[in-house]
C-alpha cells in the first residue's frame, strides 16, 4: 500500500480555529482549515502548527478528522499583532522542530503569510523538503494605497519570496504583483484561486433563510425591508463606513437596511464610530450590527440579503464576495484585486471603479429596484462560482505539491540561493 504523504502547515500568527470576522482572523484562517480538511480527504496527513496565543490552548487538538493542530510555545501566550509574532520566529521554528522530531517525517512544508514563511524556509532546508508559501496579503499592497507598512514585513516577504520553491497567488493580479513589486521568479509563481464549500454556500429558499435569520438574529430587523449585507472584520480598509454613507444616498429605497456582520467586543470603539456616522447621515435607524457569526449561519445570511456589498480598499481574493455569489446573491464590490476577477460586472454583480459612496449607492439602488435583474444576476453568480469548488481547488494545490516533489526527486538538494535581505537583524529589532 502507498504511504500517505505528510504535510506540515505553518500558520504562525493566527490559528485556523480563531473566529473568522474578528480582528486579525478572516479568510486565511478559513482557508487553512478548509484546505487541511480537503487534503486529508484526498489522502494526505496534515499537521498544522500555530503559535500558542492563549494559556489554556491544548498542545494538540483535532482540526478536522485526520488533521491535527499543534499550539507551539513562542513568546507570550496572548494574542499579538502579526508583526510582533515575527520577533518569535526562531522560538517557533525550534518548537516545531521539537514536536516534529517525535512525528514521522514530512514530505512538504506549506506556509501561510510571511511570518510563517520564515519558519518554512528554515524547516525546508533542515528537512530537505520543498516549501510552498501563500501570503494572503502582501505589505507592498498597502503602500500602493498610501498606507505605510513596516520595513520588517517587506524585508521578510522578500526573503520568503526569494527562497520558497513555489509561491501560490490567488489571482493573476497577485502573480503580477509578486513579480512586479517583489521581483519573484516568474517560474515559481503559481496561481490557484481560493476555494469555497459549495455544499455550504449554494442557493436555496430565500424566504426560509429570511425566516431563520429573523429568528436567530432579531436585531437585524429582517422583514422590515431589503437587506444590504456587509460581512467582515470591522477594520477601516473594509469600508463599512463607506456603505453607511452610500445607504443615505440610495434613491427610492426608504426601507432598505444595512446589516453589518463582523467584529467582537474588541471592536466596540469602531462600532461606536460607525453608529455616530450613521446618525450623522440620517440612517441610524437602518444600520444594524451583529458580531461575527459562525460559518454555519452565513449561507442563510447571504441568501436573506438582497445584495452583498464588499467596498474594500483591497482584497487579494475576497472570500465573502464569492461565498455570497455562490449562495445566489448578487454582489457589489470595489474594482480591486481579487474582486475584479471573481465578479463579472453586469452579470453576477457590479464592480465600482471609484471607491466613493455615490458609485455604491447607484449600483446597490439599481439592484434593489429591479427584482428581475437581481434574480437573474443571483442565478448567474451561483453558476459562475462553481469554478471555486474546494474539490477542484484542492486538486490544483496537490498538483503544485506533486510538481515540487518530482522536481526535488530530479534536482536533489534544496534551493540554496536565497537570503537577499538582512532580515534576521530586522526581526531582532522587531521583537
Ligand atoms: N467570516 C465568518 N464570520 C463572520 C465574518 C466573516 O466566518 O462573521 C468569514 C467569511 O465567511 C470569510 C472570511 O471570514 O470566509 C473573510 O474572508 P475575506 O477573504 O472576505 O476577508 P479577509 O478577512 O481575509 O480580509
Tab-separated table of C-alpha atoms and ligand atoms in Angstrom:
chain	number	residue	atom	x	y	z
A	1	UNK	CA	0.000	0.000	0.000
A	2	UNK	CA	1.253	3.515	-0.807
A	3	UNK	CA	2.369	5.568	2.200
A	4	UNK	CA	0.167	8.626	2.802
A	5	UNK	CA	2.087	11.818	2.089
A	6	UNK	CA	2.641	14.059	5.091
A	7	UNK	CA	2.246	17.824	5.069
A	8	UNK	CA	3.445	20.321	7.695
A	9	UNK	CA	1.482	23.579	7.553
A	10	UNK	CA	2.788	26.752	9.230
A	11	UNK	CA	0.142	29.224	10.326
A	12	UNK	CA	2.221	31.041	12.916
A	13	UNK	CA	0.458	34.318	13.635
A	14	UNK	CA	-3.124	33.089	13.740
A	15	UNK	CA	-4.932	29.830	14.358
A	16	UNK	CA	-7.226	28.261	11.772
A	17	UNK	CA	-9.674	27.795	14.644
A	18	UNK	CA	-9.838	31.524	15.518
A	19	UNK	CA	-13.269	33.034	14.908
A	20	UNK	CA	-13.269	34.470	11.396
A	21	UNK	CA	-14.568	38.001	11.066
A	22	UNK	CA	-12.807	39.319	14.183
A	23	UNK	CA	-9.622	41.432	14.461
A	24	UNK	CA	-6.963	39.515	12.547
A	25	UNK	CA	-8.955	36.375	11.744
A	26	UNK	CA	-10.590	36.097	8.353
A	27	UNK	CA	-10.046	34.500	5.004
A	28	UNK	CA	-6.662	32.950	5.789
A	29	UNK	CA	-7.963	31.140	8.873
A	30	UNK	CA	-10.916	29.765	6.942
A	31	UNK	CA	-8.614	28.819	4.072
A	32	UNK	CA	-6.097	26.877	6.187
A	33	UNK	CA	-8.848	24.920	7.959
A	34	UNK	CA	-10.750	24.108	4.753
A	35	UNK	CA	-7.659	23.182	2.722
A	36	UNK	CA	-6.413	20.887	5.512
A	37	UNK	CA	-9.749	19.085	5.586
A	38	UNK	CA	-9.808	18.580	1.844
A	39	UNK	CA	-6.197	17.412	1.654
A	40	UNK	CA	-6.932	14.767	4.283
A	41	UNK	CA	-9.873	13.604	2.175
A	42	UNK	CA	-7.520	13.413	-0.785
A	43	UNK	CA	-5.099	11.122	1.016
A	44	UNK	CA	-2.597	13.378	2.818
A	45	UNK	CA	-1.860	13.551	6.539
A	46	UNK	CA	-1.879	17.166	7.661
A	47	UNK	CA	-0.333	18.756	10.761
A	48	UNK	CA	-0.838	22.487	11.243
A	49	UNK	CA	1.400	24.488	13.601
A	50	UNK	CA	0.328	27.775	15.147
A	51	UNK	CA	1.749	29.983	17.903
A	52	UNK	CA	0.141	29.443	21.312
A	53	UNK	CA	-1.922	32.607	21.837
A	54	UNK	CA	-3.782	31.586	24.986
A	55	UNK	CA	-2.515	29.839	28.051
A	56	UNK	CA	-5.188	27.146	28.041
A	57	UNK	CA	-4.736	26.077	24.406
A	58	UNK	CA	-4.077	22.316	24.324
A	59	UNK	CA	-0.713	21.149	22.973
A	60	UNK	CA	-2.529	19.421	20.147
A	61	UNK	CA	-6.144	19.180	19.038
A	62	UNK	CA	-8.140	17.911	16.112
A	63	UNK	CA	-8.587	20.490	13.360
A	64	UNK	CA	-10.658	18.151	11.216
A	65	UNK	CA	-10.826	14.365	11.118
A	66	UNK	CA	-7.253	13.346	10.221
A	67	UNK	CA	-5.785	16.848	10.569
A	68	UNK	CA	-4.053	17.961	13.774
A	69	UNK	CA	-3.418	21.446	15.107
A	70	UNK	CA	-0.337	21.940	17.317
A	71	UNK	CA	-0.040	25.009	19.565
A	72	UNK	CA	3.645	25.900	19.765
A	73	UNK	CA	5.154	27.919	22.632
A	74	UNK	CA	6.833	31.030	21.199
A	75	UNK	CA	6.542	34.323	23.009
A	76	UNK	CA	3.793	35.242	25.476
A	77	UNK	CA	0.643	33.065	25.318
A	78	UNK	CA	-1.501	36.042	24.279
A	79	UNK	CA	-2.879	37.389	21.014
A	80	UNK	CA	-0.148	39.520	19.419
A	81	UNK	CA	-0.229	41.763	16.347
A	82	UNK	CA	1.187	39.765	13.386
A	83	UNK	CA	4.317	41.907	13.184
A	84	UNK	CA	5.156	41.097	16.803
A	85	UNK	CA	4.900	37.366	16.172
A	86	UNK	CA	7.819	37.845	13.758
A	87	UNK	CA	10.014	38.529	16.762
A	88	UNK	CA	9.376	34.947	17.941
A	89	UNK	CA	10.149	33.121	14.689
A	90	UNK	CA	13.307	31.426	15.977
A	91	UNK	CA	11.486	30.073	19.054
A	92	UNK	CA	8.548	28.987	16.959
A	93	UNK	CA	10.785	27.187	14.470
A	94	UNK	CA	12.630	25.390	17.270
A	95	UNK	CA	9.291	24.426	18.839
A	96	UNK	CA	8.011	22.944	15.573
A	97	UNK	CA	11.253	21.036	15.097
A	98	UNK	CA	10.963	19.558	18.546
A	99	UNK	CA	7.391	18.410	18.005
A	100	UNK	CA	8.241	17.110	14.526
A	101	UNK	CA	11.168	15.087	15.829
A	102	UNK	CA	8.603	12.843	17.524
A	103	UNK	CA	6.493	12.517	14.358
A	104	UNK	CA	7.017	10.656	11.115
A	105	UNK	CA	8.952	12.776	8.578
A	106	UNK	CA	7.079	15.318	6.487
A	107	UNK	CA	7.186	15.422	2.684
A	108	UNK	CA	6.496	19.113	2.239
A	109	UNK	CA	6.040	22.401	4.123
A	110	UNK	CA	3.261	24.832	3.209
A	111	UNK	CA	3.366	28.166	4.996
A	112	UNK	CA	0.809	30.937	5.161
A	113	UNK	CA	1.773	34.633	5.498
A	114	UNK	CA	5.339	35.876	5.604
A	115	UNK	CA	5.974	35.204	9.310
A	116	UNK	CA	5.202	31.512	8.810
A	117	UNK	CA	7.226	31.610	5.588
A	118	UNK	CA	10.384	32.414	7.570
A	119	UNK	CA	9.897	29.219	9.559
A	120	UNK	CA	9.041	27.364	6.348
A	121	UNK	CA	12.389	28.352	4.799
A	122	UNK	CA	14.318	27.014	7.762
A	123	UNK	CA	12.374	23.755	8.076
A	124	UNK	CA	12.527	23.087	4.352
A	125	UNK	CA	16.318	23.451	4.499
A	126	UNK	CA	16.680	21.211	7.533
A	127	UNK	CA	14.238	18.535	6.433
A	128	UNK	CA	15.325	18.746	2.786
A	129	UNK	CA	11.732	19.008	1.568
A	130	UNK	CA	10.043	21.518	-0.748
A	131	UNK	CA	8.429	24.661	0.596
A	132	UNK	CA	5.289	26.293	-0.825
A	133	UNK	CA	4.066	29.630	0.503
A	134	UNK	CA	0.927	31.739	0.246
A	135	UNK	CA	0.856	35.293	1.518
A	136	UNK	CA	-2.899	36.025	1.626
A	137	UNK	CA	-1.978	39.712	1.953
A	138	UNK	CA	1.214	41.491	0.947
A	139	UNK	CA	2.724	44.504	2.661
A	140	UNK	CA	3.543	46.319	-0.570
A	141	UNK	CA	-0.151	46.321	-1.500
A	142	UNK	CA	-0.793	48.644	1.422
A	143	UNK	CA	1.877	51.004	0.162
A	144	UNK	CA	0.096	51.225	-3.173
A	145	UNK	CA	-2.888	52.538	-1.196
A	146	UNK	CA	-0.728	55.142	0.541
A	147	UNK	CA	-0.646	53.304	3.849
A	148	UNK	CA	2.806	52.818	5.275
A	149	UNK	CA	3.974	49.301	6.029
A	150	UNK	CA	6.722	48.101	8.307
A	151	UNK	CA	10.101	47.623	6.605
A	152	UNK	CA	10.431	44.389	8.654
A	153	UNK	CA	7.446	42.970	6.853
A	154	UNK	CA	8.566	43.968	3.366
A	155	UNK	CA	12.070	42.577	4.032
A	156	UNK	CA	10.610	39.367	5.442
A	157	UNK	CA	8.327	38.954	2.446
A	158	UNK	CA	11.237	39.488	0.066
A	159	UNK	CA	13.215	36.840	1.867
A	160	UNK	CA	10.403	34.301	1.701
A	161	UNK	CA	9.705	35.053	-1.968
A	162	UNK	CA	13.359	34.584	-2.851
A	163	UNK	CA	13.656	31.276	-1.002
A	164	UNK	CA	10.382	29.384	-1.428
A	165	UNK	CA	10.132	26.670	-4.061
A	166	UNK	CA	6.635	27.780	-5.021
A	167	UNK	CA	4.688	30.929	-4.286
A	168	UNK	CA	0.971	30.409	-4.710
A	169	UNK	CA	-1.060	33.513	-5.535
A	170	UNK	CA	-4.864	33.533	-5.566
A	171	UNK	CA	-5.252	35.554	-8.782
A	172	UNK	CA	-3.223	36.549	-11.824
A	173	UNK	CA	-3.294	40.047	-10.350
A	174	UNK	CA	-1.430	38.797	-7.260
A	175	UNK	CA	1.019	36.930	-9.507
A	176	UNK	CA	1.768	40.128	-11.426
A	177	UNK	CA	2.215	41.969	-8.136
A	178	UNK	CA	4.631	39.350	-6.793
A	179	UNK	CA	6.707	39.560	-9.944
A	180	UNK	CA	6.454	43.335	-10.427
A	181	UNK	CA	6.841	44.560	-6.858
A	182	UNK	CA	8.888	41.761	-5.298
A	183	UNK	CA	10.857	40.514	-8.302
A	184	UNK	CA	9.601	36.969	-7.711
A	185	UNK	CA	10.977	34.401	-10.147
A	186	UNK	CA	8.021	34.003	-12.532
A	187	UNK	CA	8.658	30.283	-12.991
A	188	UNK	CA	7.967	29.686	-9.305
A	189	UNK	CA	4.741	31.684	-9.016
A	190	UNK	CA	1.579	29.597	-9.450
A	191	UNK	CA	-1.997	30.845	-9.468
A	192	UNK	CA	-4.593	28.786	-7.642
A	193	UNK	CA	-7.804	30.557	-6.542
A	194	UNK	CA	-9.215	30.161	-3.060
A	195	UNK	CA	-11.903	27.529	-2.622
A	196	UNK	CA	-15.351	27.505	-1.085
A	197	UNK	CA	-17.601	24.686	0.010
A	198	UNK	CA	-20.448	24.521	-2.437
A	199	UNK	CA	-22.282	22.108	-0.108
A	200	UNK	CA	-22.473	25.027	2.329
A	201	UNK	CA	-22.709	28.021	0.005
A	202	UNK	CA	-25.405	27.445	-2.605
A	203	UNK	CA	-28.777	28.990	-3.410
A	204	UNK	CA	-31.832	27.678	-1.537
A	205	UNK	CA	-35.193	29.111	-0.490
A	206	UNK	CA	-34.514	32.765	0.309
A	207	UNK	CA	-37.809	33.005	2.224
A	208	UNK	CA	-36.844	30.156	4.571
A	209	UNK	CA	-33.426	31.749	5.063
A	210	UNK	CA	-35.021	35.091	5.931
A	211	UNK	CA	-37.259	33.334	8.411
A	212	UNK	CA	-34.315	31.571	10.082
A	213	UNK	CA	-32.198	34.755	10.189
A	214	UNK	CA	-35.135	36.698	11.648
A	215	UNK	CA	-35.432	34.104	14.423
A	216	UNK	CA	-31.693	33.766	15.133
A	217	UNK	CA	-30.676	37.419	14.755
A	218	UNK	CA	-33.765	39.544	15.549
A	219	UNK	CA	-31.589	42.662	15.916
A	220	UNK	CA	-31.180	42.774	12.114
A	221	UNK	CA	-34.877	43.513	11.627
A	222	UNK	CA	-35.215	41.132	8.680
A	223	UNK	CA	-38.697	41.709	7.325
A	224	UNK	CA	-38.531	45.493	7.709
A	225	UNK	CA	-37.255	45.815	4.139
A	226	UNK	CA	-34.496	44.598	1.832
A	227	UNK	CA	-31.114	43.962	3.442
A	228	UNK	CA	-27.738	45.104	2.151
A	229	UNK	CA	-25.201	42.775	3.719
A	230	UNK	CA	-21.666	43.601	4.819
A	231	UNK	CA	-19.683	40.654	6.242
A	232	UNK	CA	-16.165	41.068	7.544
A	233	UNK	CA	-13.708	42.383	10.046
A	234	UNK	CA	-14.514	45.873	11.287
A	235	UNK	CA	-11.382	47.478	10.033
A	236	UNK	CA	-11.314	50.674	8.061
A	237	UNK	CA	-9.916	49.131	4.875
A	238	UNK	CA	-13.076	47.004	4.639
A	239	UNK	CA	-15.208	50.131	4.180
A	240	UNK	CA	-18.301	49.657	6.373
A	241	UNK	CA	-18.307	53.457	6.763
A	242	UNK	CA	-18.463	53.929	3.022
A	243	UNK	CA	-21.581	51.736	2.910
A	244	UNK	CA	-23.266	53.759	5.638
A	245	UNK	CA	-22.716	56.871	3.546
A	246	UNK	CA	-23.939	55.001	0.459
A	247	UNK	CA	-27.132	53.928	2.287
A	248	UNK	CA	-28.049	57.562	2.816
A	249	UNK	CA	-27.712	58.185	-0.923
A	250	UNK	CA	-29.717	55.265	-2.303
A	251	UNK	CA	-32.731	56.750	-4.003
A	252	UNK	CA	-36.310	55.492	-3.657
A	253	UNK	CA	-35.425	52.714	-1.146
A	254	UNK	CA	-36.577	54.171	2.181
A	255	UNK	CA	-36.942	50.740	3.810
A	256	UNK	CA	-33.571	49.227	2.880
A	257	UNK	CA	-31.315	48.380	5.820
A	258	UNK	CA	-27.601	47.814	6.076
A	259	UNK	CA	-26.650	44.689	8.037
A	260	UNK	CA	-23.076	44.893	9.326
A	261	UNK	CA	-21.917	41.444	10.417
A	262	UNK	CA	-18.467	41.052	11.975
A	263	UNK	CA	-16.146	42.055	14.799
A	264	UNK	CA	-16.457	41.371	18.513
A	265	UNK	CA	-16.119	43.265	21.815
A	266	UNK	CA	-12.616	44.390	20.793
A	267	UNK	CA	-14.279	46.487	18.086
A	268	UNK	CA	-16.595	48.485	20.348
A	269	UNK	CA	-14.833	51.763	19.528
A	270	UNK	CA	-15.097	51.188	15.795
A	271	UNK	CA	-18.764	50.215	16.164
A	272	UNK	CA	-19.406	53.422	18.129
A	273	UNK	CA	-17.734	55.440	15.353
A	274	UNK	CA	-19.960	53.736	12.764
A	275	UNK	CA	-23.101	54.365	14.868
A	276	UNK	CA	-22.221	58.039	15.090
A	277	UNK	CA	-21.632	58.230	11.356
A	278	UNK	CA	-24.964	56.512	10.665
A	279	UNK	CA	-26.745	59.102	12.843
A	280	UNK	CA	-24.907	61.917	11.128
A	281	UNK	CA	-26.001	60.561	7.738
A	282	UNK	CA	-29.615	60.267	8.950
A	283	UNK	CA	-29.736	56.470	8.618
A	284	UNK	CA	-29.165	55.480	12.264
A	285	UNK	CA	-32.430	53.502	12.353
A	286	UNK	CA	-31.467	51.486	9.299
A	287	UNK	CA	-27.955	50.352	10.180
A	288	UNK	CA	-27.931	47.089	12.173
A	289	UNK	CA	-24.931	45.429	13.789
A	290	UNK	CA	-24.272	41.800	14.649
A	291	UNK	CA	-20.962	40.423	15.969
A	292	UNK	CA	-19.104	37.830	13.905
A	293	UNK	CA	-21.258	34.764	13.368
A	294	UNK	CA	-20.455	31.071	12.988
A	295	UNK	CA	-19.859	29.944	9.459
A	296	UNK	CA	-22.976	27.728	9.569
A	297	UNK	CA	-25.105	30.880	9.848
A	298	UNK	CA	-23.561	32.617	6.879
A	299	UNK	CA	-25.353	30.849	3.999
A	300	UNK	CA	-28.730	31.919	5.420
A	301	UNK	CA	-27.489	35.468	5.900
A	302	UNK	CA	-26.235	35.698	2.330
A	303	UNK	CA	-29.499	34.306	0.963
A	304	UNK	CA	-31.643	36.507	3.186
A	305	UNK	CA	-29.937	39.654	1.895
A	306	UNK	CA	-30.976	41.322	-1.339
A	307	UNK	CA	-27.414	42.385	-2.109
A	308	UNK	CA	-23.983	41.748	-0.617
A	309	UNK	CA	-21.554	44.675	-0.657
A	310	UNK	CA	-17.759	44.497	-0.414
A	311	UNK	CA	-16.444	48.072	-0.522
A	312	UNK	CA	-12.864	47.124	0.461
A	313	UNK	CA	-9.829	49.230	-0.363
A	314	UNK	CA	-8.207	45.981	-1.440
A	315	UNK	CA	-8.791	42.214	-1.304
A	316	UNK	CA	-6.181	39.751	-2.522
A	317	UNK	CA	-9.065	37.330	-3.163
A	318	UNK	CA	-12.177	38.304	-1.199
A	319	UNK	CA	-13.883	35.140	0.065
A	320	UNK	CA	-17.012	36.963	1.242
A	321	UNK	CA	-17.903	38.053	-2.297
A	322	UNK	CA	-17.511	34.513	-3.617
A	323	UNK	CA	-19.485	32.958	-0.742
A	324	UNK	CA	-22.323	35.456	-1.287
A	325	UNK	CA	-22.458	34.891	-5.034
A	326	UNK	CA	-22.305	31.104	-4.588
A	327	UNK	CA	-25.339	31.496	-2.289
A	328	UNK	CA	-27.172	33.218	-5.141
A	329	UNK	CA	-26.816	36.834	-4.001
A	330	UNK	CA	-25.521	39.455	-6.441
A	331	UNK	CA	-22.576	41.370	-5.110
A	332	UNK	CA	-21.412	44.956	-5.460
A	333	UNK	CA	-17.705	45.495	-4.810
A	334	UNK	CA	-14.776	47.774	-5.424
A	335	UNK	CA	-12.929	47.030	-8.657
A	336	UNK	CA	-9.703	45.956	-6.928
A	337	UNK	CA	-7.534	42.851	-6.510
A	338	UNK	CA	-9.330	39.522	-6.490
A	339	UNK	CA	-12.780	41.136	-6.554
A	340	UNK	CA	-12.140	42.377	-10.073
A	341	UNK	CA	-11.663	38.807	-11.240
A	342	UNK	CA	-14.327	36.966	-9.240
A	343	UNK	CA	-17.219	39.352	-10.039
A	344	UNK	CA	-18.399	39.595	-13.660
A	345	UNK	CA	-19.507	43.210	-13.916
A	346	UNK	CA	-23.128	43.423	-15.079
A	347	UNK	CA	-23.591	39.639	-14.918
A	348	UNK	CA	-23.029	38.440	-11.340
A	349	UNK	CA	-22.915	41.847	-9.669
A	350	UNK	CA	-21.391	45.266	-10.166
A	351	UNK	CA	-17.828	46.497	-9.811
A	352	UNK	CA	-17.431	50.093	-8.673
A	353	UNK	CA	-14.373	51.902	-10.008
A	354	UNK	CA	-14.191	54.943	-7.756
A	355	UNK	CA	-14.351	53.935	-4.122
A	356	UNK	CA	-16.981	56.576	-3.358
A	357	UNK	CA	-20.406	56.249	-1.680
A	358	UNK	CA	-22.189	57.540	-4.811
A	359	UNK	CA	-20.981	54.646	-7.001
A	360	UNK	CA	-22.035	52.068	-4.400
A	361	UNK	CA	-25.389	53.798	-3.847
A	362	UNK	CA	-26.142	53.756	-7.543
A	363	UNK	CA	-25.166	50.082	-8.128
A	364	UNK	CA	-26.977	48.860	-4.994
A	365	UNK	CA	-30.004	51.033	-5.757
A	366	UNK	CA	-30.197	49.572	-9.251
A	367	UNK	CA	-30.316	46.016	-7.862
A	368	UNK	CA	-32.793	46.852	-5.096
A	369	UNK	CA	-35.118	48.485	-7.583
A	370	UNK	CA	-35.223	45.622	-10.074
A	371	UNK	CA	-36.293	42.185	-8.783
A	372	UNK	CA	-35.839	40.509	-12.148
A	373	UNK	CA	-32.288	41.834	-12.532
A	374	UNK	CA	-31.435	40.718	-9.004
A	375	UNK	CA	-32.758	37.237	-9.597
A	376	UNK	CA	-31.029	36.910	-12.959
A	377	UNK	CA	-27.713	38.055	-11.517
A	378	UNK	CA	-28.054	35.863	-8.433
A	379	UNK	CA	-28.617	32.775	-10.585
A	380	UNK	CA	-25.680	33.650	-12.859
A	381	UNK	CA	-23.485	34.272	-9.824
A	382	UNK	CA	-24.240	30.878	-8.262
A	383	UNK	CA	-23.494	29.200	-11.575
A	384	UNK	CA	-20.170	31.002	-12.059
A	385	UNK	CA	-18.906	30.264	-8.563
A	386	UNK	CA	-18.800	26.519	-9.319
A	387	UNK	CA	-15.228	27.024	-10.509
A	388	UNK	CA	-14.184	27.765	-6.915
A	389	UNK	CA	-15.333	24.399	-5.577
A	390	UNK	CA	-12.894	23.162	-2.947
A	391	UNK	CA	-12.597	19.825	-4.640
A	392	UNK	CA	-11.060	21.309	-7.778
A	393	UNK	CA	-9.037	23.918	-5.857
A	394	UNK	CA	-7.524	21.268	-3.542
A	395	UNK	CA	-6.693	19.186	-6.602
A	396	UNK	CA	-4.787	22.159	-8.082
A	397	UNK	CA	-2.877	22.654	-4.824
A	398	UNK	CA	-1.975	18.960	-4.824
A	399	UNK	CA	-0.796	19.434	-8.421
A	400	UNK	CA	1.649	22.094	-7.198
A	401	UNK	CA	2.862	19.807	-4.384
A	402	UNK	CA	3.380	16.861	-6.752
A	403	UNK	CA	5.300	19.078	-9.149
A	404	UNK	CA	7.582	20.259	-6.343
A	405	UNK	CA	8.140	16.725	-5.097
A	406	UNK	CA	9.075	15.428	-8.513
A	407	UNK	CA	11.379	18.433	-9.111
A	408	UNK	CA	13.105	17.556	-5.839
A	409	UNK	CA	13.489	13.943	-6.897
A	410	UNK	CA	15.190	15.053	-10.075
A	411	UNK	CA	17.202	18.003	-8.793
A	412	UNK	CA	18.079	16.672	-5.344
A	413	UNK	CA	19.078	19.295	-2.813
A	414	UNK	CA	17.114	22.257	-1.579
A	415	UNK	CA	17.306	25.681	-3.152
A	416	UNK	CA	20.425	27.352	-1.802
A	417	UNK	CA	20.316	30.791	-3.342
A	418	UNK	CA	18.305	32.986	-1.045
A	419	UNK	CA	18.782	35.458	1.763
A	420	UNK	CA	18.756	38.738	-0.193
A	421	UNK	CA	17.875	40.893	2.819
A	422	UNK	CA	19.369	41.132	6.276
A	423	UNK	CA	16.094	40.001	7.738
A	424	UNK	CA	17.427	38.492	10.996
A	425	UNK	CA	18.664	41.808	12.272
A	426	UNK	CA	15.351	43.408	11.386
A	427	UNK	CA	13.469	40.695	13.236
A	428	UNK	CA	15.605	41.054	16.311
A	429	UNK	CA	14.764	44.755	16.228
A	430	UNK	CA	11.053	43.885	15.873
A	431	UNK	CA	10.999	41.578	18.900
B	1	LIG	N1	-16.465	35.289	8.304
B	1	LIG	C1	-17.134	34.476	9.201
B	1	LIG	N2	-17.991	35.061	10.090
B	1	LIG	C2	-18.189	36.401	10.138
B	1	LIG	C3	-17.498	37.231	9.237
B	1	LIG	C4	-16.633	36.648	8.335
B	1	LIG	O1	-16.988	33.244	9.184
B	1	LIG	O2	-18.973	36.871	10.961
B	1	LIG	C5	-15.585	34.675	7.289
B	1	LIG	C6	-16.151	34.820	5.892
B	1	LIG	O3	-17.133	33.858	5.675
B	1	LIG	C7	-14.909	34.643	5.028
B	1	LIG	C8	-13.802	35.200	5.908
B	1	LIG	O4	-14.315	35.325	7.221
B	1	LIG	O5	-14.699	33.274	4.745
B	1	LIG	C9	-13.339	36.567	5.433
B	1	LIG	O6	-12.548	36.378	4.300
B	1	LIG	P1	-12.281	37.526	3.227
B	1	LIG	O7	-11.348	36.945	2.212
B	1	LIG	O8	-13.545	38.062	2.688
B	1	LIG	O9	-11.592	38.696	4.043
B	1	LIG	P2	-10.286	38.746	4.985
B	1	LIG	O10	-10.764	38.659	6.380
B	1	LIG	O11	-9.409	37.600	4.612
B	1	LIG	O12	-9.684	40.071	4.707
